[in-house]
């Protein structure tokens, strides 16, 4: 295999293939919490907005229909900080799901 044939290829110069799943950042931590009181998209947005303000949070998904909130972060979060954020949004954190 020549160097010219590897340009624009997913293969390394040694001829092995690279996967597109190489992480560019640390994998982090994902935690799921049960929250009561969410009934609609507005509720989901309020919870997501407050939790997203916690340092280290990279993404938040809230689903009113199930009451589940999934949080991805760089390191494990302090449950008290999550509880405070959910309280600030006007809902109740029951605990981890």
PDB file of N, CA and C in Angstrom, residues 37-72:
ATOM      1  N   UNK A  37     -43.411  15.254  38.735  1.00  0.00           N
ATOM      2  CA  UNK A  37     -44.033  16.540  38.457  1.00  0.00           C
ATOM      3  C   UNK A  37     -43.927  17.016  37.023  1.00  0.00           C
ATOM      4  N   UNK A  38     -43.053  16.410  36.222  1.00  0.00           N
ATOM      5  CA  UNK A  38     -42.936  16.820  34.812  1.00  0.00           C
ATOM      6  C   UNK A  38     -44.126  16.267  34.039  1.00  0.00           C
ATOM      7  N   UNK A  39     -44.791  17.146  33.274  1.00  0.00           N
ATOM      8  CA  UNK A  39     -45.958  16.701  32.505  1.00  0.00           C
ATOM      9  C   UNK A  39     -45.906  17.072  31.029  1.00  0.00           C
ATOM     10  N   UNK A  40     -44.938  17.911  30.628  1.00  0.00           N
ATOM     11  CA  UNK A  40     -44.928  18.390  29.248  1.00  0.00           C
ATOM     12  C   UNK A  40     -43.524  18.803  28.816  1.00  0.00           C
ATOM     13  N   UNK A  41     -43.418  19.254  27.589  1.00  0.00           N
ATOM     14  CA  UNK A  41     -42.147  19.709  27.047  1.00  0.00           C
ATOM     15  C   UNK A  41     -41.574  20.904  27.800  1.00  0.00           C
ATOM     16  N   UNK A  42     -42.435  21.777  28.274  1.00  0.00           N
ATOM     17  CA  UNK A  42     -41.966  22.920  29.051  1.00  0.00           C
ATOM     18  C   UNK A  42     -41.289  22.436  30.335  1.00  0.00           C
ATOM     19  N   UNK A  43     -41.887  21.446  30.975  1.00  0.00           N
ATOM     20  CA  UNK A  43     -41.311  20.870  32.199  1.00  0.00           C
ATOM     21  C   UNK A  43     -39.938  20.272  31.899  1.00  0.00           C
ATOM     22  N   UNK A  44     -39.864  19.525  30.818  1.00  0.00           N
ATOM     23  CA  UNK A  44     -38.595  18.914  30.410  1.00  0.00           C
ATOM     24  C   UNK A  44     -37.531  19.989  30.207  1.00  0.00           C
ATOM     25  N   UNK A  45     -37.909  21.060  29.527  1.00  0.00           N
ATOM     26  CA  UNK A  45     -36.967  22.141  29.251  1.00  0.00           C
ATOM     27  C   UNK A  45     -36.475  22.824  30.513  1.00  0.00           C
ATOM     28  N   UNK A  46     -37.379  23.015  31.476  1.00  0.00           N
ATOM     29  CA  UNK A  46     -37.002  23.667  32.729  1.00  0.00           C
ATOM     30  C   UNK A  46     -35.990  22.818  33.498  1.00  0.00           C
ATOM     31  N   UNK A  47     -36.244  21.515  33.567  1.00  0.00           N
ATOM     32  CA  UNK A  47     -35.337  20.607  34.274  1.00  0.00           C
ATOM     33  C   UNK A  47     -33.997  20.540  33.555  1.00  0.00           C
ATOM     34  N   UNK A  48     -34.048  20.392  32.232  1.00  0.00           N
ATOM     35  CA  UNK A  48     -32.808  20.320  31.451  1.00  0.00           C
ATOM     36  C   UNK A  48     -31.974  21.581  31.630  1.00  0.00           C
ATOM     37  N   UNK A  49     -32.606  22.724  31.585  1.00  0.00           N
ATOM     38  CA  UNK A  49     -31.914  24.007  31.697  1.00  0.00           C
ATOM     39  C   UNK A  49     -31.197  24.145  33.032  1.00  0.00           C
ATOM     40  N   UNK A  50     -31.865  23.790  34.117  1.00  0.00           N
ATOM     41  CA  UNK A  50     -31.256  23.920  35.447  1.00  0.00           C
ATOM     42  C   UNK A  50     -30.111  22.928  35.638  1.00  0.00           C
ATOM     43  N   UNK A  51     -30.298  21.682  35.224  1.00  0.00           N
ATOM     44  CA  UNK A  51     -29.244  20.675  35.400  1.00  0.00           C
ATOM     45  C   UNK A  51     -28.051  20.995  34.514  1.00  0.00           C
ATOM     46  N   UNK A  52     -28.294  21.530  33.335  1.00  0.00           N
ATOM     47  CA  UNK A  52     -27.207  21.864  32.410  1.00  0.00           C
ATOM     48  C   UNK A  52     -26.254  22.902  32.993  1.00  0.00           C
ATOM     49  N   UNK A  53     -26.700  23.671  33.975  1.00  0.00           N
ATOM     50  CA  UNK A  53     -25.858  24.693  34.592  1.00  0.00           C
ATOM     51  C   UNK A  53     -24.852  24.118  35.589  1.00  0.00           C
ATOM     52  N   UNK A  54     -24.999  22.845  35.958  1.00  0.00           N
ATOM     53  CA  UNK A  54     -24.058  22.221  36.893  1.00  0.00           C
ATOM     54  C   UNK A  54     -22.728  22.028  36.171  1.00  0.00           C
ATOM     55  N   UNK A  55     -21.650  22.414  36.813  1.00  0.00           N
ATOM     56  CA  UNK A  55     -20.317  22.286  36.216  1.00  0.00           C
ATOM     57  C   UNK A  55     -20.027  20.839  35.833  1.00  0.00           C
ATOM     58  N   UNK A  56     -19.530  20.650  34.615  1.00  0.00           N
ATOM     59  CA  UNK A  56     -19.150  19.328  34.140  1.00  0.00           C
ATOM     60  C   UNK A  56     -20.218  18.604  33.354  1.00  0.00           C
ATOM     61  N   UNK A  57     -21.458  19.107  33.366  1.00  0.00           N
ATOM     62  CA  UNK A  57     -22.539  18.446  32.632  1.00  0.00           C
ATOM     63  C   UNK A  57     -22.356  18.696  31.145  1.00  0.00           C
ATOM     64  N   UNK A  58     -22.386  17.615  30.355  1.00  0.00           N
ATOM     65  CA  UNK A  58     -22.227  17.760  28.905  1.00  0.00           C
ATOM     66  C   UNK A  58     -23.545  17.606  28.158  1.00  0.00           C
ATOM     67  N   UNK A  59     -24.508  16.869  28.714  1.00  0.00           N
ATOM     68  CA  UNK A  59     -25.823  16.775  28.080  1.00  0.00           C
ATOM     69  C   UNK A  59     -26.857  16.320  29.098  1.00  0.00           C
ATOM     70  N   UNK A  60     -28.116  16.698  28.826  1.00  0.00           N
ATOM     71  CA  UNK A  60     -29.233  16.332  29.695  1.00  0.00           C
ATOM     72  C   UNK A  60     -30.402  15.949  28.805  1.00  0.00           C
ATOM     73  N   UNK A  61     -31.039  14.834  29.119  1.00  0.00           N
ATOM     74  CA  UNK A  61     -32.262  14.429  28.419  1.00  0.00           C
ATOM     75  C   UNK A  61     -33.328  14.187  29.470  1.00  0.00           C
ATOM     76  N   UNK A  62     -34.442  14.899  29.360  1.00  0.00           N
ATOM     77  CA  UNK A  62     -35.555  14.730  30.293  1.00  0.00           C
ATOM     78  C   UNK A  62     -36.774  14.255  29.505  1.00  0.00           C
ATOM     79  N   UNK A  63     -37.478  13.257  30.038  1.00  0.00           N
ATOM     80  CA  UNK A  63     -38.662  12.708  29.380  1.00  0.00           C
ATOM     81  C   UNK A  63     -39.819  12.748  30.378  1.00  0.00           C
ATOM     82  N   UNK A  64     -40.753  13.648  30.147  1.00  0.00           N
ATOM     83  CA  UNK A  64     -41.878  13.820  31.063  1.00  0.00           C
ATOM     84  C   UNK A  64     -42.716  12.552  31.174  1.00  0.00           C
ATOM     85  N   UNK A  65     -42.920  11.850  30.079  1.00  0.00           N
ATOM     86  CA  UNK A  65     -43.770  10.664  30.073  1.00  0.00           C
ATOM     87  C   UNK A  65     -43.273   9.574  31.013  1.00  0.00           C
ATOM     88  N   UNK A  66     -41.963   9.482  31.187  1.00  0.00           N
ATOM     89  CA  UNK A  66     -41.394   8.445  32.056  1.00  0.00           C
ATOM     90  C   UNK A  66     -40.900   9.007  33.384  1.00  0.00           C
ATOM     91  N   UNK A  67     -40.695  10.318  33.444  1.00  0.00           N
ATOM     92  CA  UNK A  67     -40.145  10.936  34.632  1.00  0.00           C
ATOM     93  C   UNK A  67     -38.647  10.724  34.777  1.00  0.00           C
ATOM     94  N   UNK A  68     -38.001  10.283  33.695  1.00  0.00           N
ATOM     95  CA  UNK A  68     -36.574  10.008  33.753  1.00  0.00           C
ATOM     96  C   UNK A  68     -35.759  11.148  33.163  1.00  0.00           C
ATOM     97  N   UNK A  69     -34.655  11.449  33.839  1.00  0.00           N
ATOM     98  CA  UNK A  69     -33.718  12.474  33.386  1.00  0.00           C
ATOM     99  C   UNK A  69     -32.346  11.818  33.328  1.00  0.00           C
ATOM    100  N   UNK A  70     -31.756  11.803  32.135  1.00  0.00           N
ATOM    101  CA  UNK A  70     -30.438  11.203  31.938  1.00  0.00           C
ATOM    102  C   UNK A  70     -29.426  12.317  31.763  1.00  0.00           C
ATOM    103  N   UNK A  71     -28.366  12.250  32.558  1.00  0.00           N
ATOM    104  CA  UNK A  71     -27.359  13.300  32.573  1.00  0.00           C
ATOM    105  C   UNK A  71     -25.991  12.697  32.248  1.00  0.00           C
ATOM    106  N   UNK A  72     -25.329  13.265  31.255  1.00  0.00           N
ATOM    107  CA  UNK A  72     -23.957  12.871  30.930  1.00  0.00           C
ATOM    108  C   UNK A  72     -23.046  13.976  31.452  1.00  0.00           C
TER     109      UNK A  72
END
